[in-house]
Tab-separated table of C-alpha atoms in Angstrom:
chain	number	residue	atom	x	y	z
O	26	UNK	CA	0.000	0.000	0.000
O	27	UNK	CA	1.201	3.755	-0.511
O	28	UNK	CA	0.234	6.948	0.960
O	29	UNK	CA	-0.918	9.631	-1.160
O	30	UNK	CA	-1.078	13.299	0.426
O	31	UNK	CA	-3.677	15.889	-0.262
O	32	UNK	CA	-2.290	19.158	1.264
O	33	UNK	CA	-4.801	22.226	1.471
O	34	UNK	CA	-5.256	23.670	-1.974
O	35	UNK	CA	-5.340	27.379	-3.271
O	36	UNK	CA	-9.288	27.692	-2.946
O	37	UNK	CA	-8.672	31.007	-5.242
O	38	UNK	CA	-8.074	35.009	-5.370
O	39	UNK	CA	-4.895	34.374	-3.200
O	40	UNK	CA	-6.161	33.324	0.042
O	41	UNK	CA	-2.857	31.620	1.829
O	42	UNK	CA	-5.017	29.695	4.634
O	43	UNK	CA	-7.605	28.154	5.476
O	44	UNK	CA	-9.631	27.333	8.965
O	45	UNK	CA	-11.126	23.688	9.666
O	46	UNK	CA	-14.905	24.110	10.730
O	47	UNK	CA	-15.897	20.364	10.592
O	48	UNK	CA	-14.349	17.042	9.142
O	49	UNK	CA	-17.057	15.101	7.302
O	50	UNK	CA	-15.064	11.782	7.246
O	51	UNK	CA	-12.797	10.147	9.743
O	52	UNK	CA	-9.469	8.542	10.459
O	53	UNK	CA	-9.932	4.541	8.884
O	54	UNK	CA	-12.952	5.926	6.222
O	55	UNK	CA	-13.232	4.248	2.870
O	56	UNK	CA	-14.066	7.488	0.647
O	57	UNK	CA	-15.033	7.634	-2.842
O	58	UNK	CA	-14.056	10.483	-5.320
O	59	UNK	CA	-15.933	14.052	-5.118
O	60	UNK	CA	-17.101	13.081	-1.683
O	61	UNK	CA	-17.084	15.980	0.969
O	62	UNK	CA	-13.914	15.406	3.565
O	63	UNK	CA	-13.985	18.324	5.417
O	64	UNK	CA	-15.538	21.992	5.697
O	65	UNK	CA	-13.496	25.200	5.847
O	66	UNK	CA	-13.667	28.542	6.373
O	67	UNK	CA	-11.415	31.281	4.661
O	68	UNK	CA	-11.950	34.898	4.858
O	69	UNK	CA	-14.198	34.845	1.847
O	70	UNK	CA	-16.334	32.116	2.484
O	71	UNK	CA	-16.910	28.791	4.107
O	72	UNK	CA	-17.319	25.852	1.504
O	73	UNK	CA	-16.776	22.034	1.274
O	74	UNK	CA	-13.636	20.004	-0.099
O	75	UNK	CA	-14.411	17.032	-2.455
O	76	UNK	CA	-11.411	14.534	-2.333
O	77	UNK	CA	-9.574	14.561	-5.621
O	78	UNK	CA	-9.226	10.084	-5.296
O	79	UNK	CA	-10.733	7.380	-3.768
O	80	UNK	CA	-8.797	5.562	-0.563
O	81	UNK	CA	-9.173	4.659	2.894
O	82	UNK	CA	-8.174	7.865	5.184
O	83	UNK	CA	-4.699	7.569	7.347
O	84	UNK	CA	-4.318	10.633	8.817
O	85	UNK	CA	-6.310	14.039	8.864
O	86	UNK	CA	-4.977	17.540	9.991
O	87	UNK	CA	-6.279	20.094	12.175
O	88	UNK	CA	-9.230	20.186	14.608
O	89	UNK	CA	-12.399	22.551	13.947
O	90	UNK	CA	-10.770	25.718	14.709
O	91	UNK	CA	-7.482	24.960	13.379
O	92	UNK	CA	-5.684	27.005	10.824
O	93	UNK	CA	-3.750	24.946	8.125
O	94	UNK	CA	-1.511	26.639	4.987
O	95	UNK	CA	-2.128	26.176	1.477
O	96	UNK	CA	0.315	23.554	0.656
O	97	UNK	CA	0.512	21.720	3.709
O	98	UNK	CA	-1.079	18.609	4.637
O	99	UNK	CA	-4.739	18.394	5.020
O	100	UNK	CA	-5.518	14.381	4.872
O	101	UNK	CA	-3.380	11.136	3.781
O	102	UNK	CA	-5.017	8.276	1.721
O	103	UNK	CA	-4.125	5.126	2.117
O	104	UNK	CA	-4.370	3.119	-1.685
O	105	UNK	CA	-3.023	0.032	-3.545
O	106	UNK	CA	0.329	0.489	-4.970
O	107	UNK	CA	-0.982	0.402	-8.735
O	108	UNK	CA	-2.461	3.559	-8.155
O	109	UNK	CA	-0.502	5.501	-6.138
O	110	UNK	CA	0.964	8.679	-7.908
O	111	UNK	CA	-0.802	7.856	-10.880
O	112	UNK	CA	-2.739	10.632	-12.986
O	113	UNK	CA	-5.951	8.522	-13.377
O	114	UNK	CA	-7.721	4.960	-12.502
O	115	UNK	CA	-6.573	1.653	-13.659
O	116	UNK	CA	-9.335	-0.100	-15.077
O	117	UNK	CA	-9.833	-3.534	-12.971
O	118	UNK	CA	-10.611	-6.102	-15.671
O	119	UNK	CA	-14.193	-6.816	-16.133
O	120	UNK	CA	-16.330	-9.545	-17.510
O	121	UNK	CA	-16.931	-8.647	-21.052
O	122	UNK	CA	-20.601	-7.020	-21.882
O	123	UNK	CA	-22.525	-6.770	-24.508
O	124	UNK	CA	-25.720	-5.691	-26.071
O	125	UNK	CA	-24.600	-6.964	-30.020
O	126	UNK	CA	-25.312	-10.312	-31.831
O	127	UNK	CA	-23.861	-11.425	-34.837
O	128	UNK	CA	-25.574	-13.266	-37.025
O	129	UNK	CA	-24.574	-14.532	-40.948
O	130	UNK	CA	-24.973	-17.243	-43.591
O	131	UNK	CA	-21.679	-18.074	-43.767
O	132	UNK	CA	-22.748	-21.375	-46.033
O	133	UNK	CA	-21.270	-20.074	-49.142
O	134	UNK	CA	-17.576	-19.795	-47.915
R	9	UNK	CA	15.382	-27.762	-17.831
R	10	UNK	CA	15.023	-24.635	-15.986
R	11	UNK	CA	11.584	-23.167	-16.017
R	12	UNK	CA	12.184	-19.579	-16.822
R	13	UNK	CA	8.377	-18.376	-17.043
R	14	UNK	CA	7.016	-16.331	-14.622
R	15	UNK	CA	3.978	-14.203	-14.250
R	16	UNK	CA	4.080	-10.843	-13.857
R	17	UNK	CA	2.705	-6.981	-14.910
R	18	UNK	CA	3.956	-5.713	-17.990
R	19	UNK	CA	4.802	-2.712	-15.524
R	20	UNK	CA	7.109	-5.374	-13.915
R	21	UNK	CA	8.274	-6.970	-16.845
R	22	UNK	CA	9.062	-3.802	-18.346
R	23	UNK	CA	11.365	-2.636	-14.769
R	24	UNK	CA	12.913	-5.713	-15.308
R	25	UNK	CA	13.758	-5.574	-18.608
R	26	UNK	CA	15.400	-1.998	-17.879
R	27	UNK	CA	17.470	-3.230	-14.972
R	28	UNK	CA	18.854	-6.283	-16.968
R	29	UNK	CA	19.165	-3.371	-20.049
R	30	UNK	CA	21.070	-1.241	-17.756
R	31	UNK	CA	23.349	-4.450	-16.607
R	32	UNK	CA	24.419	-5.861	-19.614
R	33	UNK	CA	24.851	-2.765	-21.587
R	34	UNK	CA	27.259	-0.077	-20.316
R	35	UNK	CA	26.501	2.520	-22.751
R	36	UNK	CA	22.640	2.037	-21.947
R	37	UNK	CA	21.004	5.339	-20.181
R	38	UNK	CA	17.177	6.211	-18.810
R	39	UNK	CA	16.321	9.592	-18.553
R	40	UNK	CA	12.978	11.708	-18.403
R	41	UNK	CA	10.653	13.268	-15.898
R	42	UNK	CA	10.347	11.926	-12.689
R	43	UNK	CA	12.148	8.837	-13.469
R	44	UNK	CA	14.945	9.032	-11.014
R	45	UNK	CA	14.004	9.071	-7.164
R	46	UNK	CA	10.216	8.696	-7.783
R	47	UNK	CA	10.367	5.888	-10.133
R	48	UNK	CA	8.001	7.132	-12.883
R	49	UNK	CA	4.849	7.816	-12.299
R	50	UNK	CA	3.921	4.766	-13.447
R	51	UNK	CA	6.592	3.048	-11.628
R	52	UNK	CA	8.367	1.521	-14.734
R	53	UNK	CA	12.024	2.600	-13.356
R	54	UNK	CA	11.172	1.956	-9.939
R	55	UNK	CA	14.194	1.177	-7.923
R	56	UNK	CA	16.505	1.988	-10.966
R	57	UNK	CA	18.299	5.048	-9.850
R	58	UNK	CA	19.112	3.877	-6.262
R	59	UNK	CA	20.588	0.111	-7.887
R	60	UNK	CA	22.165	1.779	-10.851
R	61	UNK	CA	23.246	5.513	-9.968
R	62	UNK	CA	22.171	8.703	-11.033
R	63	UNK	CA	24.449	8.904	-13.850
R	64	UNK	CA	22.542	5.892	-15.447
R	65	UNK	CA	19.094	7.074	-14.605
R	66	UNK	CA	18.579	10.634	-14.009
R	67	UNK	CA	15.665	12.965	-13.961
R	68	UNK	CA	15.282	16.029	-16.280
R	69	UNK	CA	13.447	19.208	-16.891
R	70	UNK	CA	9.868	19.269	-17.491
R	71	UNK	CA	11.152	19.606	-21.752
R	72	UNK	CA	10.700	17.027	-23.720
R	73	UNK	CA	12.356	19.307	-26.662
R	74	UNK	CA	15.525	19.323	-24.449
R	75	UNK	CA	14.714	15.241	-23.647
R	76	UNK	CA	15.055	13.993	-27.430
R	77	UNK	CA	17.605	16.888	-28.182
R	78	UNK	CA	20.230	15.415	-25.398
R	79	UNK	CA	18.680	11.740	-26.496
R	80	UNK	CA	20.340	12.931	-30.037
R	81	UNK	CA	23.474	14.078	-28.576
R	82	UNK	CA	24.174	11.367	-26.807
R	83	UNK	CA	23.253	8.884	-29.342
R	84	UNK	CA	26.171	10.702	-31.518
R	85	UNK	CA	28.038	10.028	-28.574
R	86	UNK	CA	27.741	6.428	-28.472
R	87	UNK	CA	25.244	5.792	-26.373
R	88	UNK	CA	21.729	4.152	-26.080
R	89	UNK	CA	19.696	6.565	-24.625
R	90	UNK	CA	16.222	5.178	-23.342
R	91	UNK	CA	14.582	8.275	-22.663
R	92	UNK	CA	11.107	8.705	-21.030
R	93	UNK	CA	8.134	11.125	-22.383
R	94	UNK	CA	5.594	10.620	-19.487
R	95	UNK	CA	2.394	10.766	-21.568
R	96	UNK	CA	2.017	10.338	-24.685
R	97	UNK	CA	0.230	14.236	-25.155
R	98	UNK	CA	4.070	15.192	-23.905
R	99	UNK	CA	5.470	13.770	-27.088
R	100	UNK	CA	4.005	17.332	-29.129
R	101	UNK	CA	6.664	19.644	-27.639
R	102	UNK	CA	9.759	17.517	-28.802
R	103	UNK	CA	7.970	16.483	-32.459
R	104	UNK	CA	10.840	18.578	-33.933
R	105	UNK	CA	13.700	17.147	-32.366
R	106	UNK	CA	12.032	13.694	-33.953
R	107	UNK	CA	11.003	14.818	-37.244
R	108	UNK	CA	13.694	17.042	-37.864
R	109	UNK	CA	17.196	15.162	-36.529
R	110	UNK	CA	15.747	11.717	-34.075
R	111	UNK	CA	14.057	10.417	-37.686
R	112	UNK	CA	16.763	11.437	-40.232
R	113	UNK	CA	20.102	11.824	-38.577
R	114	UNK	CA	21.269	8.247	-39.914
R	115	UNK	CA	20.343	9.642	-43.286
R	116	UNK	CA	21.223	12.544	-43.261
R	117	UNK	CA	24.965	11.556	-41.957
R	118	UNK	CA	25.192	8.994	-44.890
R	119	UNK	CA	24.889	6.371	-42.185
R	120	UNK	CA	27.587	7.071	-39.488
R	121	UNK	CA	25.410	8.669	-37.419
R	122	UNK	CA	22.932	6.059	-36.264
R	123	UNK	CA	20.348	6.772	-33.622
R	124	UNK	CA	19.999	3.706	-31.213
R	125	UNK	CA	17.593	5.645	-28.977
R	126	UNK	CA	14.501	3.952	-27.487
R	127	UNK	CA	12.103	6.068	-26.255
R	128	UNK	CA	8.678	4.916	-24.262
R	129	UNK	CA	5.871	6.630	-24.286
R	130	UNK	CA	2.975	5.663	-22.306
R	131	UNK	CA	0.494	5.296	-24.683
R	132	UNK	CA	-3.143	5.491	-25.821
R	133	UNK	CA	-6.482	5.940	-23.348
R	134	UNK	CA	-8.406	3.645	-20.729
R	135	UNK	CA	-7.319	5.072	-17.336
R	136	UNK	CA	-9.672	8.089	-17.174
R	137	UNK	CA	-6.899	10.648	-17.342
R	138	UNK	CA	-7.060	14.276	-18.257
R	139	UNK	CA	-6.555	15.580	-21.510
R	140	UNK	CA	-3.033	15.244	-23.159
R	141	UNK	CA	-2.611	11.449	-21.496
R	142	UNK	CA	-4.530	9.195	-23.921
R	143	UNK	CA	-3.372	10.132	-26.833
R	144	UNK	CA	-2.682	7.456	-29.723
R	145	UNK	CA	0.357	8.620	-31.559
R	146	UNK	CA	1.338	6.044	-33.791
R	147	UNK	CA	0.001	7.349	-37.099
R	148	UNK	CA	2.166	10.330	-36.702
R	149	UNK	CA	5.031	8.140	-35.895
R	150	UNK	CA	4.690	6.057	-38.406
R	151	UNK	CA	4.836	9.308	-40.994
R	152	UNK	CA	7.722	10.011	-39.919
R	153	UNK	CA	10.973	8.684	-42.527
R	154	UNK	CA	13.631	6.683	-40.288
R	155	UNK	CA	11.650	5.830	-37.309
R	156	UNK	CA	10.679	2.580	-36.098
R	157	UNK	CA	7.172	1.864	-33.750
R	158	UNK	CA	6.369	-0.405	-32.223
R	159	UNK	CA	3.641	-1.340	-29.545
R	160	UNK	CA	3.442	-4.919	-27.150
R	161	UNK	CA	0.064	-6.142	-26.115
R	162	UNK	CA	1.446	-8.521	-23.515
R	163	UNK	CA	4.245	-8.364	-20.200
R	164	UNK	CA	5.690	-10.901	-22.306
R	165	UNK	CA	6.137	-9.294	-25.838
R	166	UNK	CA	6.815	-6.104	-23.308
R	167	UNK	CA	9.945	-7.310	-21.790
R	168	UNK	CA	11.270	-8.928	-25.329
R	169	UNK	CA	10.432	-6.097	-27.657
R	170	UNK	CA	11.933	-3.241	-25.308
R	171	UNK	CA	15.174	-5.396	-25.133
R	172	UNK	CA	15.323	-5.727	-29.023
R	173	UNK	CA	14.373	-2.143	-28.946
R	174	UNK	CA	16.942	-0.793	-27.315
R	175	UNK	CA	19.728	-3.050	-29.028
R	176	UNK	CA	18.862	-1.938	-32.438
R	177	UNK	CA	20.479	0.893	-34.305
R	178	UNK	CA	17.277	2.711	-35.631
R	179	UNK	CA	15.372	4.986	-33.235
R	180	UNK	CA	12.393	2.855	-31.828
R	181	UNK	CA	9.060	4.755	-30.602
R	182	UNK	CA	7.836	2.762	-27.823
R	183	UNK	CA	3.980	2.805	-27.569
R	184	UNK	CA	2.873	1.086	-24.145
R	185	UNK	CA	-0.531	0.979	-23.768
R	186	UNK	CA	-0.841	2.498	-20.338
R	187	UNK	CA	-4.131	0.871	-19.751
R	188	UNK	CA	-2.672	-2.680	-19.299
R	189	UNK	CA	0.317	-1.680	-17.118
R	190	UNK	CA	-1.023	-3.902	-14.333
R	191	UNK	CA	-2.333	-6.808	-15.920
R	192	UNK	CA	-0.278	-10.026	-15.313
R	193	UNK	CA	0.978	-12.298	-17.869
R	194	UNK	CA	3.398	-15.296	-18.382
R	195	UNK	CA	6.573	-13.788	-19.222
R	196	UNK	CA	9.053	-16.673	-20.672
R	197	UNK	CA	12.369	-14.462	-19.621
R	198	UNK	CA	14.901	-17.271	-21.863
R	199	UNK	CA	12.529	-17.734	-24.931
R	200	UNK	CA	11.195	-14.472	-26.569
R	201	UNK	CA	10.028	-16.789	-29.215
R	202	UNK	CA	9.681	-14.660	-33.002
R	203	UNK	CA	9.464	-10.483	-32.023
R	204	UNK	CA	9.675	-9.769	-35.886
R	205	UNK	CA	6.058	-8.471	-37.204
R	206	UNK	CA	2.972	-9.183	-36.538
R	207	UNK	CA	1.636	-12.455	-34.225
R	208	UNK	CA	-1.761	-14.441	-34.637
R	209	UNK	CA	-3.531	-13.617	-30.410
R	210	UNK	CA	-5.466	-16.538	-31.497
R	211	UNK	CA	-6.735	-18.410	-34.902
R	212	UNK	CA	-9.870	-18.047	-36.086
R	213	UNK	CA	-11.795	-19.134	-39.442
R	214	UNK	CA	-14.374	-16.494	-40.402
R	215	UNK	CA	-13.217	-12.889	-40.337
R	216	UNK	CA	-9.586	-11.132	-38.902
R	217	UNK	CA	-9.627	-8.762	-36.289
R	218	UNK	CA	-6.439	-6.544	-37.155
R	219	UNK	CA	-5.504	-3.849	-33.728
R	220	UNK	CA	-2.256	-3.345	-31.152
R	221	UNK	CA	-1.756	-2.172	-27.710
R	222	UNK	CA	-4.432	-2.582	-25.286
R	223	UNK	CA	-7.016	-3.291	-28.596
R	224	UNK	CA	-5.988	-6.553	-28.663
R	225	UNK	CA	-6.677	-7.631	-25.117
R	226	UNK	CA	-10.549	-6.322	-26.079
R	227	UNK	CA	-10.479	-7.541	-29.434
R	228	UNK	CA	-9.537	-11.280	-27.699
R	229	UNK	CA	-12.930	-10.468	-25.701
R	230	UNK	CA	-14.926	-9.793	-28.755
R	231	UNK	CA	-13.490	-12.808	-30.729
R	232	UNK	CA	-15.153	-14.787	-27.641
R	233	UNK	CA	-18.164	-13.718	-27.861
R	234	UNK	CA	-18.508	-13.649	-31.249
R	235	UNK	CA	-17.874	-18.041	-30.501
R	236	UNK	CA	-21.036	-18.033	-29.075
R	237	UNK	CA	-22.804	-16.936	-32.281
R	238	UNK	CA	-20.895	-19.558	-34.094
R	239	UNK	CA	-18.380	-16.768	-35.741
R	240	UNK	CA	-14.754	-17.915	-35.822
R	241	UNK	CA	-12.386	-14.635	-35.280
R	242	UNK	CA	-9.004	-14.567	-35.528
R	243	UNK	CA	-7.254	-11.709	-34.322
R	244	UNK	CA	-4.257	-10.579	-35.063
R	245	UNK	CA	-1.818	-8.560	-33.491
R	246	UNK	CA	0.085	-5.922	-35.523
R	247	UNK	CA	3.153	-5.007	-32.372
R	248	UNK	CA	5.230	-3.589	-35.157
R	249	UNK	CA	3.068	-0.118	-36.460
R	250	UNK	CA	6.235	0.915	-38.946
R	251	UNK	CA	7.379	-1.375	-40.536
R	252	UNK	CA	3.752	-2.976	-40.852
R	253	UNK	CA	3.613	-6.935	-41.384
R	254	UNK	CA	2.150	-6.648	-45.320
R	255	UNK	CA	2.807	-10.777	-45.239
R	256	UNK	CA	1.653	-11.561	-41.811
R	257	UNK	CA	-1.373	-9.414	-42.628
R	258	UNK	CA	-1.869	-11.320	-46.626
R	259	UNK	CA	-1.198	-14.499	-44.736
R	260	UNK	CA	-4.308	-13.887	-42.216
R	261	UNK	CA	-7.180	-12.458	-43.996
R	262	UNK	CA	-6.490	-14.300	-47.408
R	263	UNK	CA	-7.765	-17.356	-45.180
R	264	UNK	CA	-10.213	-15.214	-43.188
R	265	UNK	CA	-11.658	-13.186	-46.706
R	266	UNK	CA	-12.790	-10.565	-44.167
R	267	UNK	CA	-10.684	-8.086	-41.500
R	268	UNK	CA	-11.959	-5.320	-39.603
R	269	UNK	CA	-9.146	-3.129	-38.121
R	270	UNK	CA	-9.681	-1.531	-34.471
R	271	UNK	CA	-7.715	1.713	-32.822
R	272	UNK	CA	-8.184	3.751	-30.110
R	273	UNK	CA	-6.972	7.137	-32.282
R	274	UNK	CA	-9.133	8.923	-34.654
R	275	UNK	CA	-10.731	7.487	-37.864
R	276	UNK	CA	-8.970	10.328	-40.522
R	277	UNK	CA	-6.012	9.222	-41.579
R	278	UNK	CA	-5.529	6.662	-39.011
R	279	UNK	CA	-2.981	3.865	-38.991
R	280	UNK	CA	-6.410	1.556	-39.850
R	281	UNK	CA	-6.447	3.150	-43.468
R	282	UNK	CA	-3.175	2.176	-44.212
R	283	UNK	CA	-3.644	-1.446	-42.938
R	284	UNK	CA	-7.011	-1.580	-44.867
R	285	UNK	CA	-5.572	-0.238	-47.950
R	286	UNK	CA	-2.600	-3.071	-47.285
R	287	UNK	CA	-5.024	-5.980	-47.143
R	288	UNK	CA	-7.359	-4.677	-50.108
R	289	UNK	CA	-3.767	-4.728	-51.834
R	290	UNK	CA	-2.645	-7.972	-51.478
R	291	UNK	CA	-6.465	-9.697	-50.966
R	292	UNK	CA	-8.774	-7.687	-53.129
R	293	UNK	CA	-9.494	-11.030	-55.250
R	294	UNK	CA	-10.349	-12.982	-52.005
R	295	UNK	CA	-12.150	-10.094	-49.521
R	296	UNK	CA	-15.759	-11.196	-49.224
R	297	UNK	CA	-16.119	-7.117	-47.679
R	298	UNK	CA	-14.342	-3.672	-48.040
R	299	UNK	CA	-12.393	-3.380	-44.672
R	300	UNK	CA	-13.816	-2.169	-41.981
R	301	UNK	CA	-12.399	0.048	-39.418
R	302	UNK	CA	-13.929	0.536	-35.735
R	303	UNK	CA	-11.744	3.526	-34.465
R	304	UNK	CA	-11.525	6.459	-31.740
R	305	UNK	CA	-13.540	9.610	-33.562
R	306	UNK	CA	-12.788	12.827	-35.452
R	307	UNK	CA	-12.395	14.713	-32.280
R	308	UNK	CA	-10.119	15.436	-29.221
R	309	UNK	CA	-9.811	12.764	-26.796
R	310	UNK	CA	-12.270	13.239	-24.504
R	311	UNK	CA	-12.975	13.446	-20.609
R	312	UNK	CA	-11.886	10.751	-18.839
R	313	UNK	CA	-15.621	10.536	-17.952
R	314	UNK	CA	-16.646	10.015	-21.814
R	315	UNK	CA	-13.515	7.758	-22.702
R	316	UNK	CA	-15.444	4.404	-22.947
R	317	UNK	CA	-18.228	6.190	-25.913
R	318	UNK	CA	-14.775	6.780	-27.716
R	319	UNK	CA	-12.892	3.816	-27.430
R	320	UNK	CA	-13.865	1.182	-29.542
R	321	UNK	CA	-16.074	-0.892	-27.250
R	322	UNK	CA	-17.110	-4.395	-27.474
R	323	UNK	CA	-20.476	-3.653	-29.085
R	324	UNK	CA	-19.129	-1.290	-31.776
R	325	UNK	CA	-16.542	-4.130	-32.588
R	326	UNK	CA	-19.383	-6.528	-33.006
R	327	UNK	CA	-21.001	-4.013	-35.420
R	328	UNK	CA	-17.807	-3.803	-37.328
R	329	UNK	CA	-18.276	-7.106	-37.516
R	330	UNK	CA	-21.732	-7.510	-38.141
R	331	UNK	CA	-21.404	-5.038	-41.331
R	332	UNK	CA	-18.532	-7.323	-43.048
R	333	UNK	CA	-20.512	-10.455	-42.052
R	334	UNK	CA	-23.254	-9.229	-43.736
R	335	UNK	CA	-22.093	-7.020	-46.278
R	336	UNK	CA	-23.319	-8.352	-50.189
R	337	UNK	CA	-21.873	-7.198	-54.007
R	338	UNK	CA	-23.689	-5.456	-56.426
């Protein structure tokens, strides 16, 4: 298994921090893609994060009331090795589907 | 007798074939983004740099211009660069340094300038990647005067071809299809068995399936499928894209009478028209059907979320099919 990071992004116009209001997933969670790990609050707004990957959660950072950087570590996945610090999914191989028949007279062959 | 097969990932059988690469040939070198201390971000030169050195396997600039250029260079030089381009969409920035000197420096130098460089290139879609990863280059490639491509299906033909890849004096374009990195596979490591051309994935009586890369692992699916509606397919694996196997393809669908050709790039001047216009030359008096081609579309690769409307899937195969099968004179 590998760890993969996902520090605090740039959540836009500049803001350099961020403050945690509520984690929406805990330490041992499977979580899928786009679901909501954690609200925040910057000096613009409050708003969820969506987790850029599936994996099971290792570590999170900060309490509510915490301030963390942009670019420092917000949560640490946990996922197989043929994923980690790969730019997409690799396809698990599936039982073939289909919705297509073939039919022919082959007799004159 | 020793048994020397082994299962493993073509990821794996690809490191492998890099560290024995790097052993056995002093002059060989790996070079590219990320390869060194991180491995690749695929992890094909995983564990490289700390066993060989960072003079063997080194990590560069984010330029792939400045990649190929120095691939060039040191290729004059006397070595056998196996450089690294880490998607395929990263190939566009250093097209010059392959068109322009990679392609034609053996010509141009009457010969005494050879280019023994190998260079991989994580190839074609299926891993729902952004834009600029999925691309399928090898029609361009294949344009291109003095280059070689070539493209393995299997952790087997993986470990063999890069080996006979590196060791030849032409410059090789690499084509792995990204998509089957982790799929395991008997790899014989002491019998490569033939690597020239194409190879027959399996035999089949009715009509030829003609693709490469990760095509043929879904063009194996189709073929078994079609079984069950009594339709015999052989398909056919092309591996080498330029040269193309005329013979192996003659030899195939002059049994067959039909072929339908399948690729993941788009339809216009794909590598597909070139292998249809190669069996129409050397079977028109046998083909039962024009060929047909089942192909990626007119259009940018899409979002990863759209990939699997634009690679062929098994159902617009079977059409393919299903048209040739079908298809009547007059």
């Amino acid at each position: 298994m590998a760890e993969i990071s996902f520090p605090l992004p740039d959540l836009g116009e500049g803001l350099i921090d961020a403050t945690v209001l509520e984690w929406l997933v805990a330490v041992g969670d499977q979580v899928e893609r786009n679901q909501p790990l954690v609200e925040v609050e910057t000096t613009k707004s409050s708003l969820e994060l969506p987790s850029p990957q599936a994996g099971k959660v290792l570590r999170i950072h900060g309490e509510p009331g915490d301030t963390i950087n942009v670019g420092e570590d917000l949560i640490v996945f946990e996922v197989p090795d043929d994923t980690a610090g790969i730019v997409g999914t690799v396809p698990k191989e599936a039982a073939p589907k289909r919705r297509v028949r073939l039919s022919a007279n082959l007799d004159e062959d | 007798m020793e048994n020397t097969v082994v299962e493993m990932s073509m990821q794996k059988a690809l490191n492998r074939g890099l560290d024995e690469l790097l052993t056995e040939d002093p002059r060989s070198m790996i070079f590219g983004e990320d390869v060194g201390g991180l491995g690749g971000v695929f992890r094909i030169t995983d564990g490289l740099q700390a066993k060989h050195g960072s003079t063997r396997v080194y990590d560069t600039p984010l330029a792939e211009s400045g990649i190929l250029g120095m691939s060039i260079g040191l290729a004059m030089a006397g070595w056998h660069p196996i450089p690294e381009v880490q998607f395929d969409g990263f190939a566009y920035p250093a097209i010059n340094q392959i068109v322009c000197q990679l392609g034609r420096m053996n010509y141009r130098s009457r010969g005494t300038l050879p280019m023994p460089v190998t260079l991989r290139v994580p190839s074609f879609g299926g891993i729902r990647a952004p834009e600029m990863h999925t691309e399928s280059l090898e029609s361009l490639f294949a344009h291109v005067p003095g280059l070689k491509v070539v493209s393995p299906s299997t952790p087997h033909q993986a470990y063999h071809l890069l080996k006979k890849s590196v060791l030849m004096p032409d410059p090789v374009m690499f084509m792995e299809p990204k998509s089957r990195y982790w799929q395991k596979g008997e790899v014989d490591t002491e019998n490569p068995g033939d690597l020239e051309g194409s190879v027959i994935a399996r035999e089949g009586r009715h009509l030829t399936l003609i693709a490469w890369g990760a095509m043929v692992a879904r063009c194996l699916q189709v073929a078994e499928l079609a079984e069950e509606d009594g339709i015999s397919i052989e398909v056919l694996d092309l591996r080498w894209l330029k040269p193309i196997d005329a013979a192996g393809l003659a030899a195939s669908v002059s049994k067959t009478k039909r072929a339908v050709v399948v690729h993941e790039g788009p339809r216009t001047a794909g590598l597909g028209a070139e292998v249809a216009q190669l069996v129409s030359e050397s079977c028109f008096g046998v083909l039962k059907a024009p060929v047909e081609r089942v192909t990626g579309f007119d259009v940018p690769y899409p979002s990863g979320d759209l990939e699997d409307e634009y690679i062929p899937n098994i159902d617009r195969i079977l059409f393919g099919i299903q048209r040739v099968l079908e298809y009547r004179r007059g």
